[in-house]
Coordinates of C-alpha atoms in Angstrom, one line a residue:
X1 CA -6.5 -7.5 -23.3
X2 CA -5.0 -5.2 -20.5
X3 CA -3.2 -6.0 -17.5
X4 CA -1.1 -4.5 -15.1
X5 CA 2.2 -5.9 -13.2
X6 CA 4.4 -4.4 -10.8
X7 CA 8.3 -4.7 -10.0
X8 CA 8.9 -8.3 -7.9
X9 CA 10.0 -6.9 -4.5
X10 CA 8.3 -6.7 -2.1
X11 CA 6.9 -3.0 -0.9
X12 CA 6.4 -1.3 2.0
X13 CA 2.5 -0.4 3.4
X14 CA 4.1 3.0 2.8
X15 CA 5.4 2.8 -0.7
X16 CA 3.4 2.8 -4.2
X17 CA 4.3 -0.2 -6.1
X18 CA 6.1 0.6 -9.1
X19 CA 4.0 0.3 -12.1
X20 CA 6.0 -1.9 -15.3
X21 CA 6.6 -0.1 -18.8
X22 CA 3.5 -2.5 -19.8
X23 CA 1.1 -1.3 -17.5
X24 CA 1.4 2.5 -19.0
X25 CA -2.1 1.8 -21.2
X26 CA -3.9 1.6 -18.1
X27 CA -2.5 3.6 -15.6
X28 CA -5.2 6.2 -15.2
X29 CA -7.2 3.2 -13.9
X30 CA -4.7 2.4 -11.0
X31 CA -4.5 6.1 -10.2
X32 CA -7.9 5.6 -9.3
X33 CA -7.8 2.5 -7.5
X34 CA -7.7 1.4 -3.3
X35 CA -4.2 1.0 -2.1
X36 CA -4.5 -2.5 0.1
X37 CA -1.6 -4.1 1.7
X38 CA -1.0 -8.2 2.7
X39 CA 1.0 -8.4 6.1
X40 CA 2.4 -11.7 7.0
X41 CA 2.8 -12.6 10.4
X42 CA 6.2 -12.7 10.5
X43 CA 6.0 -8.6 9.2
X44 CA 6.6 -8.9 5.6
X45 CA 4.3 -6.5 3.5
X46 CA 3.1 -6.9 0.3
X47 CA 1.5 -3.5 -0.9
X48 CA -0.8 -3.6 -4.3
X49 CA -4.1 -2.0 -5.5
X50 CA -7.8 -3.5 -4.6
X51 CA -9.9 -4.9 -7.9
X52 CA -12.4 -6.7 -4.6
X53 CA -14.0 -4.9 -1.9
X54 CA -12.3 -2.7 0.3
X55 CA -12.3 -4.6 3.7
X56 CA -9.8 -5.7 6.2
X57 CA -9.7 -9.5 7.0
X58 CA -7.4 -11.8 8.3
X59 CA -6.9 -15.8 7.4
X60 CA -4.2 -18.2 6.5
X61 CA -2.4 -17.2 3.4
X62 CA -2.2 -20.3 1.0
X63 CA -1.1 -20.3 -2.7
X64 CA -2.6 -22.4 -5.5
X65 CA -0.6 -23.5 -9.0
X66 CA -3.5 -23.8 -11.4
X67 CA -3.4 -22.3 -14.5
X68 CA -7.4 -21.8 -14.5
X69 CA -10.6 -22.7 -12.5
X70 CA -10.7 -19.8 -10.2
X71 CA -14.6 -19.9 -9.8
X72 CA -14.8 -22.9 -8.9
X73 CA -11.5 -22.4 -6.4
X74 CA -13.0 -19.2 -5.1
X75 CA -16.5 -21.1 -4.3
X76 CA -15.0 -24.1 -3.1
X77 CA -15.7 -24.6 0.2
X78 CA -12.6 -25.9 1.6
X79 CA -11.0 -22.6 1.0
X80 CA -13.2 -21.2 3.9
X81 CA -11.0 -18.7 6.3
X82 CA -7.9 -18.4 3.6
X83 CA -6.3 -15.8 1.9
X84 CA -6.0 -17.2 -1.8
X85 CA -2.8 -16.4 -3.8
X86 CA -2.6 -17.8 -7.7
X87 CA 0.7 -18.5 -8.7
X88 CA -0.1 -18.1 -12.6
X89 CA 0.7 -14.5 -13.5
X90 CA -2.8 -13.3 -15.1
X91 CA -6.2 -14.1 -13.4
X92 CA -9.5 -12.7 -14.8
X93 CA -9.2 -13.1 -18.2
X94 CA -12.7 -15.2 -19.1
X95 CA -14.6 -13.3 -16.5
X96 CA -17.2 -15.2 -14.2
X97 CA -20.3 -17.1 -15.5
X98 CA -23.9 -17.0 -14.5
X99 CA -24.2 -18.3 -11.2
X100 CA -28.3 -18.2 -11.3
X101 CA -27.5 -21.2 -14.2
X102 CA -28.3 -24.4 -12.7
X103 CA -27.9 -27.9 -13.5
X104 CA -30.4 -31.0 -13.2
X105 CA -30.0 -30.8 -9.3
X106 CA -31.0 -27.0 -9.2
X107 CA -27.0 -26.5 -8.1
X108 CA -25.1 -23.6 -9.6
X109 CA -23.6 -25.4 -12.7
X110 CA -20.3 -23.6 -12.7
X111 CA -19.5 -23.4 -9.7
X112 CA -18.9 -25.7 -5.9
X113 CA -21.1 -23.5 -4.0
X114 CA -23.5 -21.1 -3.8
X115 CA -20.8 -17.9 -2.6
X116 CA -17.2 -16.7 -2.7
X117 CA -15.8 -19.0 0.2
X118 CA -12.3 -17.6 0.6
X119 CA -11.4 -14.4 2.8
X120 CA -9.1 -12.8 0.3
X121 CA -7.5 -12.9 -3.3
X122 CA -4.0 -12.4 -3.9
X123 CA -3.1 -12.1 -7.9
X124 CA -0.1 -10.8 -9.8
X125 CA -1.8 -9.4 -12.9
X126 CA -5.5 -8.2 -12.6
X127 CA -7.0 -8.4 -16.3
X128 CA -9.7 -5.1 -16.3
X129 CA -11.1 -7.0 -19.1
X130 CA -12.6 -10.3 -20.1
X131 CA -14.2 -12.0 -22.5
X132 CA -15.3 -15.9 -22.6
X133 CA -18.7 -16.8 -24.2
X134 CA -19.9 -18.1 -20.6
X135 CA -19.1 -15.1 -18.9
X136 CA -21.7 -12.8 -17.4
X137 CA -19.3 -10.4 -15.0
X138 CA -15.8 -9.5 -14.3
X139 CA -14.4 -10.9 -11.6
X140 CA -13.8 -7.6 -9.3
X141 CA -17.4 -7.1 -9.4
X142 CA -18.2 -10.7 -8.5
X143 CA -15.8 -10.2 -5.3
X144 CA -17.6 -7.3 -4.5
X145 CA -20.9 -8.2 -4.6
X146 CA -19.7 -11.0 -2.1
X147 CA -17.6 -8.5 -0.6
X148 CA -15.0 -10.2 -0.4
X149 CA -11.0 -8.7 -0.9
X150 CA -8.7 -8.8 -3.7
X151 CA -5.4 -7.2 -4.4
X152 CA -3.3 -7.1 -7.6
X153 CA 0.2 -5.7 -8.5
X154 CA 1.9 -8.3 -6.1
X155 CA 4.5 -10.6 -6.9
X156 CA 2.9 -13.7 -6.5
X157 CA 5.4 -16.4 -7.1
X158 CA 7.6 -14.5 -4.5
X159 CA 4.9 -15.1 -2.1
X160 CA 4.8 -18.9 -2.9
X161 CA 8.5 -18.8 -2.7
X162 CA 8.4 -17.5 0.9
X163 CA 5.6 -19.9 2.2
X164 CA 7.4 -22.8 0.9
X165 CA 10.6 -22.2 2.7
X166 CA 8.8 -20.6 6.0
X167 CA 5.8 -23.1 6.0
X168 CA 1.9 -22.1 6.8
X169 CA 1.5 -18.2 7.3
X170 CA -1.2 -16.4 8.7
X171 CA -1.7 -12.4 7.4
X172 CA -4.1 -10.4 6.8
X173 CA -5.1 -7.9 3.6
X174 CA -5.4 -4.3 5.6
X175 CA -6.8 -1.1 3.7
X176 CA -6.3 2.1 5.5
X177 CA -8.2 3.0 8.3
X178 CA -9.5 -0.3 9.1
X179 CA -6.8 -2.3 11.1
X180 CA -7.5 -5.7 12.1
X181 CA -5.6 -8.3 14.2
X182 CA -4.2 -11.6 12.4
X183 CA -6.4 -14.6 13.5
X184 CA -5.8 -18.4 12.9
X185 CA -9.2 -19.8 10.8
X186 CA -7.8 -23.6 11.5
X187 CA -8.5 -22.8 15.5
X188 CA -12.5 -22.5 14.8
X189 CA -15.0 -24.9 13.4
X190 CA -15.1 -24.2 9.7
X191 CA -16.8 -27.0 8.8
X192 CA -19.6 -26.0 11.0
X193 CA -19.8 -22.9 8.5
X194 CA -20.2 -24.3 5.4
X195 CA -21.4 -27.4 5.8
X196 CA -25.8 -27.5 5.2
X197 CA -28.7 -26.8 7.9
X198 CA -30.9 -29.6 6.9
X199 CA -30.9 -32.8 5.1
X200 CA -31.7 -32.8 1.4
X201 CA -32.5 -36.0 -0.6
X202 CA -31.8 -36.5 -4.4
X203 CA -33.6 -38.8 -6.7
X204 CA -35.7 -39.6 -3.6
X205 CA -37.0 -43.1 -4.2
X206 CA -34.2 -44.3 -5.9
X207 CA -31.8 -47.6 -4.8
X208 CA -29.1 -48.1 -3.5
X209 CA -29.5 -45.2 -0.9
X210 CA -26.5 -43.5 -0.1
X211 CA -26.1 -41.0 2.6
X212 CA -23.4 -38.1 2.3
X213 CA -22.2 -36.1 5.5
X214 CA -21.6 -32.8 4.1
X215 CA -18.3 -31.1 5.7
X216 CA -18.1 -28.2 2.8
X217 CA -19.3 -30.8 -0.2
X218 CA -18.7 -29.6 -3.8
X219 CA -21.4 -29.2 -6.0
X220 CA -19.1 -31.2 -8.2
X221 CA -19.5 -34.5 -5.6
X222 CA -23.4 -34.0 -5.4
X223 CA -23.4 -34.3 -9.4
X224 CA -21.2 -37.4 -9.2
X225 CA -22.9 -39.3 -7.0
X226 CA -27.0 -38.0 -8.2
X227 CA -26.0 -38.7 -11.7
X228 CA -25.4 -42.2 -10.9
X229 CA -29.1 -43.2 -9.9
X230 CA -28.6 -43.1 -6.2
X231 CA -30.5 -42.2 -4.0
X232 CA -28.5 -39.3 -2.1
X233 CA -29.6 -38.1 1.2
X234 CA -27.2 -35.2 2.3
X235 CA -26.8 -34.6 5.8
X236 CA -25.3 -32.1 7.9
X237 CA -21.8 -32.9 9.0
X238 CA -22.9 -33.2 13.2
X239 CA -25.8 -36.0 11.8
X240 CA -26.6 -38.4 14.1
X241 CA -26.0 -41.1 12.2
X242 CA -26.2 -43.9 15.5
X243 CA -29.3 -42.6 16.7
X244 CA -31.0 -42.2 13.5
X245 CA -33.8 -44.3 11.4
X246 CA -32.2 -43.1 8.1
X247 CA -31.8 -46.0 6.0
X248 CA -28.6 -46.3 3.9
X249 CA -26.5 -48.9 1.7
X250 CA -23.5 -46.3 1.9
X251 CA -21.6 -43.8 3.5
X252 CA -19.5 -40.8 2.3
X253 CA -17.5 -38.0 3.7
X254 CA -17.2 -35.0 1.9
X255 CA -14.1 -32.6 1.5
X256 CA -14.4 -29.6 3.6
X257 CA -11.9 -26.9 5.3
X258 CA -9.8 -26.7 8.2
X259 CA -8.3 -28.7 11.0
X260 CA -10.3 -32.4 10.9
X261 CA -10.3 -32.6 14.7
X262 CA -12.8 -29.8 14.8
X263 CA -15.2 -32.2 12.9
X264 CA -15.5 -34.3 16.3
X265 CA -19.1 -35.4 15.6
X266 CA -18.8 -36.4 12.2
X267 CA -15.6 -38.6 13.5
X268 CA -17.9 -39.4 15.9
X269 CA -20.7 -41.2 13.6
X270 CA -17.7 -43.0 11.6
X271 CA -16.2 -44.2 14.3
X272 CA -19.5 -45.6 15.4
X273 CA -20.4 -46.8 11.6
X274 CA -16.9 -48.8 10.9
X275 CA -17.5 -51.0 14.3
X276 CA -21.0 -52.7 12.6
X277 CA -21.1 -56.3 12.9
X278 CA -21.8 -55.7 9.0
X279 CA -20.8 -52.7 8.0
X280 CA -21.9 -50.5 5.2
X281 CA -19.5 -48.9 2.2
X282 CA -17.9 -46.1 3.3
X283 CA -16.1 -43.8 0.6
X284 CA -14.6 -40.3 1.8
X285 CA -12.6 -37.5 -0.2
X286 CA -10.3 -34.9 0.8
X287 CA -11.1 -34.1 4.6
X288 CA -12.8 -37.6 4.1
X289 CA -9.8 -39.3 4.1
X290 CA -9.0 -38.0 7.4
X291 CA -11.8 -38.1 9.1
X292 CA -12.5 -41.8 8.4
X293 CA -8.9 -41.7 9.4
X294 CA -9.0 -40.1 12.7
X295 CA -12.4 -42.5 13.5
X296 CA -9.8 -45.7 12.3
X297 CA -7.2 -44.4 15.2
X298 CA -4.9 -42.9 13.2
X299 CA -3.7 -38.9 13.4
X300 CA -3.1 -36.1 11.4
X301 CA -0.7 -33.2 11.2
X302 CA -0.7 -29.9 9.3
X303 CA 1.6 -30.1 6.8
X304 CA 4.5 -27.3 5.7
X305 CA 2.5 -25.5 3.2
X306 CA -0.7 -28.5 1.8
X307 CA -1.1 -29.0 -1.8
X308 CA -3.3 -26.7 -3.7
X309 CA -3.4 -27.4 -7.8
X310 CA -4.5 -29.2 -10.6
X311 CA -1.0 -31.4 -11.2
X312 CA -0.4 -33.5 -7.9
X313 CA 1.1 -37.2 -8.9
X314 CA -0.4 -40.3 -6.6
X315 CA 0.8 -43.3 -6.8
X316 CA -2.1 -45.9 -6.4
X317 CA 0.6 -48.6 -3.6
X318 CA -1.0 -51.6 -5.4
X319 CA -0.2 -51.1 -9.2
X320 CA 2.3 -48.6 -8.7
X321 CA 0.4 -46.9 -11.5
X322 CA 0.4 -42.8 -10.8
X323 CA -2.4 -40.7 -11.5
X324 CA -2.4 -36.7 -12.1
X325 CA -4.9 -35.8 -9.5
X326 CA -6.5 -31.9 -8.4
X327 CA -5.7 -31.0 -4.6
X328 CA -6.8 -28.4 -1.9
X329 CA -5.7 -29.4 1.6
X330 CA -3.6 -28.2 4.0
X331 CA -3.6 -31.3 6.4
X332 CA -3.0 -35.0 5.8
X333 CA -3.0 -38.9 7.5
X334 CA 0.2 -39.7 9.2
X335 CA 1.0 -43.5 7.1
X336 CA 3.1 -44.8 10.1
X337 CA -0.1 -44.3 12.4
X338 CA -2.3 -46.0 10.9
X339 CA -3.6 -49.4 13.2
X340 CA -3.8 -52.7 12.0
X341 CA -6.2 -53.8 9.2
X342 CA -5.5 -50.5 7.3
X343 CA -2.8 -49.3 4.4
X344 CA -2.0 -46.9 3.2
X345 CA -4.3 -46.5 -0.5
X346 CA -2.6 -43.8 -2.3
X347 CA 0.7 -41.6 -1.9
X348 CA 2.4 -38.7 -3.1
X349 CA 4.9 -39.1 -5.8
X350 CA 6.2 -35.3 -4.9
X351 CA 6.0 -35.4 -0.8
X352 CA 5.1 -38.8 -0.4
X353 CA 2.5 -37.3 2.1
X354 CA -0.6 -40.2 2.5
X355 CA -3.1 -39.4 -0.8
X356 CA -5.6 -42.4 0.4
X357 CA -6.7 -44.9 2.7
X358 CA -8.3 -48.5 2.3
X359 CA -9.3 -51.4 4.8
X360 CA -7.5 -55.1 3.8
X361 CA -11.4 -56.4 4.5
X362 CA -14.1 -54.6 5.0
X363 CA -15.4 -52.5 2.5
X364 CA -13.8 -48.6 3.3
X365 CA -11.7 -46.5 1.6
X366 CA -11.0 -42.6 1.0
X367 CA -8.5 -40.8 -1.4
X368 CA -7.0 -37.4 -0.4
X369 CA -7.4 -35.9 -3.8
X370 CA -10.6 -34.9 -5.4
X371 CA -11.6 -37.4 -8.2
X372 CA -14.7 -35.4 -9.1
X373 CA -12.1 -32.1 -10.2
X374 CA -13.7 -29.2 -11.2
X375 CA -11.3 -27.7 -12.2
X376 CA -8.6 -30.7 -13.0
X377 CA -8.0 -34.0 -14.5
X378 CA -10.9 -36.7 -14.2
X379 CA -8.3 -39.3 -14.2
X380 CA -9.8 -41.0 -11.0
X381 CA -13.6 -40.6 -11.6
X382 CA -13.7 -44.6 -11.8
X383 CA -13.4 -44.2 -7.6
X384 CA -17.0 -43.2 -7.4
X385 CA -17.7 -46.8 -9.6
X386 CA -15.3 -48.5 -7.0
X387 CA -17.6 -47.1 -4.1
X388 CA -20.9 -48.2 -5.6
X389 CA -19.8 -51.7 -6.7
X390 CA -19.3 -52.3 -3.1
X391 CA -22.3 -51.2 -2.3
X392 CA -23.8 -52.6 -4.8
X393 CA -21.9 -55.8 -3.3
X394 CA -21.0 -56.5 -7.1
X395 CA -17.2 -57.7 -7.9
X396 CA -15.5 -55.1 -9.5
X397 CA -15.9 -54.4 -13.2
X398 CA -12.4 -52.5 -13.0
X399 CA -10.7 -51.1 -10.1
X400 CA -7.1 -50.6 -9.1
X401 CA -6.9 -53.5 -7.3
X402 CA -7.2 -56.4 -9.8
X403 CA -6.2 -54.6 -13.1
X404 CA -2.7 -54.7 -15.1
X405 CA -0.9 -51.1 -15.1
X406 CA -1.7 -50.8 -18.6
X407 CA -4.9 -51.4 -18.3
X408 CA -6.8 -47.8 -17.4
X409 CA -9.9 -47.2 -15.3
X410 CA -13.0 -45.6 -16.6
X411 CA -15.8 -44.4 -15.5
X412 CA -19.2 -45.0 -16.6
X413 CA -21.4 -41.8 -16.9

């Protein structure tokens, strides 16, 4: 396997990267390569070579600390409007799979949407080849074809470095000739982009009924949920849930990008759904948490630099049993606001930023991690069990309320 890896510091637009001793077997191909740069809004440049398409954008540069899973990172949907820098030194090893594979739900089976959803690709070490039994393409040419940036040859633990001590950057990856002004993604409505233009049922016919506003919903959720028998309707995140006939024994919220506030009609339809005389089940993930949040009464704020990777420790506040739990979010549920009736469900063991809501009574709850992974630890699949036993209005077989800390959760495929 080849790869190529530059000197650590950081280079001017104007200066070559210096190529390492063990990049010499494949030089010729960087001699040949697009010379792109990442600019940081506070003027720090970052030059390297293109492996994506050549094309200027602008987003919020983030960093993730997975080891693997970059196709389903790169299609996940709450990624929309970012610049994507892995922190693990060699990216694009096992190639891409199939996309035009689907599953028992006609959904692409490896991946949490049907495109590349980020705006860019940072990565230190670009490998020019790969091989994986699943794989169908490299990843450059899957970034092209979705035309979509990537630059290698940068040192991307020093970029971590930097937005950890500086907090959230914008930047932008520029190519020559094609300038473009730094925008902020979080001040427009991404979850208006990615969320779906009409409402699609699974296992139509099927009980209990459960309908899912879709804010940027993995593909990962929609298997979840249809695998259990449900009958999953799928709505568009501005659904009028108070005005409509749709009949449901559940609600969730789906993860999705950007600021919450933007999803104002969503909040909206919570809002209205958690003030029933007898309200339904409501179970919400990710940007679920905070929008059944912000419906509650509680805020949120944008945190330093979010939690993006596979590792994250939560601490469930009833067992004090901690789970390893897979993260992408960049905002999160201020504990102290939250008004009476509500605690806090699950917290941070690293940050102790708020990982989950619940109600003392009524029957809603949302976690701030994804339990459905892909990629990560399943450790918390048992949630989705927890949300259908109370809509099911069955006690619970085994939840993190009523069980010992050495007894462990599982869920039931």
């Amino acid at each position: 396997m080849s790869s190529v890896t530059f000197s650590e510091s950081a280079a001017p637009a104007t200066q070559a990267p210096v190529l390492s001793p063990v990049a010499a077997d494949v030089s010729g191909i960087t001699d040949n390569a697009s010379r792109g740069t990442l600019v940081l809004a506070d003027g720090t440049t970052y030059a390297g070579y293109s492996f994506g398409a050549d094309k200027s954008i602008s987003g919020e540069v983030v960093f993730n600390t997975g080891m693997v899973g970059y196709p389903e990172a790169l299609s996940d949907p709450s990624y929309r409007g970012q610049i994507l820098v892995l922190t693990y030194p060699l990216i694009g090893n096992y190639g891409v799979p199939d996309m035009d594979v689907k599953d028992e739900f006609n959904l692409p089976k490896f991946f949490e949407s049907g495109t590349v959803q980020i705006s860019g690709l940072i990565v230190s070490e670009y490998s020019f080849q790969h091989s994986h039994w699943n794989a169908v393409k490299s990843l450059g040419d899957w970034l092209k074809e979705h035309n979509v940036p990537a630059l290698f040859g940068i040192d991307t633990r020093m970029i971590t470095k930097r937005i950890r001590s500086l907090g959230a950057v914008l930047g932008k990856i520029e190519f020559e000739g094609q300038a473009t002004e730094i925008a902020d993604p979080n001040k427009t409505n991404l979850v208006a982009e990615v969320t779906v233009k009409e409402v699609t049922v699974y296992n139509k016919g099927a009980s209990p009924k459960i309908v899912a506003f879709h804010c940027g919903m993995k593909h990962n959720i929609v298997r979840y949920l249809a695998s259990k028998g449900v009958e999953l309707t799928v709505v568009p995140y501005d659904y009028d849930l108070p005005n409509s006939e749709l009949q449901y024994d559940g609600i969730f919220i789906s993860n999705g990008p950007g600021d919450p506030t933007m999803a104002s009609k969503t909040i909206e339809s919570i809002r209205w759904a958690i003030n029933q005389e007898n309200p339904k089940p409501i179970f919400g993930i990710c940007l679920g948490n905070q929008i059944l949040a912000l419906a509650a009464g509680a805020t949120t704020y944008k945190m330093k630099y979010g939690n993006r990777g596979m590792n994250q420790p939560c601490i469930d506040m009833r067992t004090t049993r901690c789970y390893i739990t897979p993260q992408n979010h960049g905002y999160a549920v201020d504990s102290n606001s939250l008004p009476e009736g509500w605690k806090t469900f699950f917290m941070n063991a690293n940050d102790k930023s708020n990982e989950g809501i619940i109600h003392e009574h009524k029957p809603f709850f949302s976690v701030q991690f994804h339990p459905e992974a892909c990629g990560g630890p399943t450790d918390t699949a048992f949630l989705f069990d927890m949300f259908l036993e109370k809509v099911n209005s069955a006690p619970p077989k085994l939840t993190v309320m009523d069980t010992s800390l050495y007894d462990r959760p599982t869920f039931s495929k």
